[in-house]
């Protein structure tokens, strides 16, 4: 049989393509049910001030316990959700749930008044004319000020976004919600984009953080982003900080905020509160052991 497949490579190709399509359809069907039944969950990763390590905010990262495959990260299913129209319902749920979580932490005194929640939004969500209005209702219902919410958008929103998307971004800013450009530096946006769009911050992609301490090139890139952000009055968060050496370079370069395994991975809300409540400086030893 192997010999036969070797002779006819198209057979092999067709079979693997068919498997890929089948797997995708299978994920889509299960995801549709999970979204409808609210079976997703959210893990929370701390964002800290540099150099103190004091808790400043948190990023909400969606997780899914697949009935057969077990826990899946967003890289396994966000693209499927985007291609199948599920992203609106999924994204709306993540926003509602994370804003409610923020309200609970504020009420319980786990976090202070300035603490913010960062939530990833897909380009598709921002192409919905009623997005800002519905988000305003979510915030009001939870009693959370708009300024305590940061939406993380992709560079593609600035580059390829429609007039409608642009209007939604302006409405969000009018509400007081902050807007940060995620994975900054990996897309095709230029400096001018940051000025033309109503964004309030950037998150330096972890690919540029990786080489800090060993690559002068990465260091120069981060230096340039810091200079640009200060000129445009944008906030800066460095992503994917794993080592003390990386952190030390970020401190030297004047990066004010950071996120990464050095302080903690994304964890369920109870675990987050247990580690970080009272705004305490996270114990780095504990943070590194997970
Ligand atoms: P992102 O927004 O850039 O989130 C950061 C990702 O880096 C997360 O992966 C996080 O777990 C991981 N990370 C954090 N610190 C470190 C570190 O020190 N080292 C390394 N190697 N990785 C680190 P995750 O949770 O798998 O999420 C992947 C992406 O999925 C996110 O990237 C985001 O673009 C997307 N995503 C997550 N949740 C949502 C959501 O609710 N909606 C949408 N549309 N996208 C989401
Ligand atoms: Mg993000
Ligand atoms: Mg990111
Ligand atoms: Mg990233």
XYZ file of C-alpha atoms in Angstrom, residues 1-16 18-19 22:
19
model
C 0.000 0.000 0.000
C 2.886 2.303 0.812
C 4.349 1.523 -2.581
C 1.106 2.430 -4.270
C 0.944 5.744 -2.397
C 4.524 6.414 -3.322
C 3.620 6.022 -6.985
C 0.656 8.288 -6.717
C 1.547 11.188 -4.475
C -1.802 12.821 -5.094
C -3.469 10.033 -3.169
C -1.357 10.824 -0.123
C -1.923 14.537 -0.542
C -5.679 14.086 -0.819
C -5.775 11.877 2.242
C -3.860 14.302 4.455
C -9.041 15.336 3.892
C -7.820 14.640 7.423
C -12.085 16.743 8.895
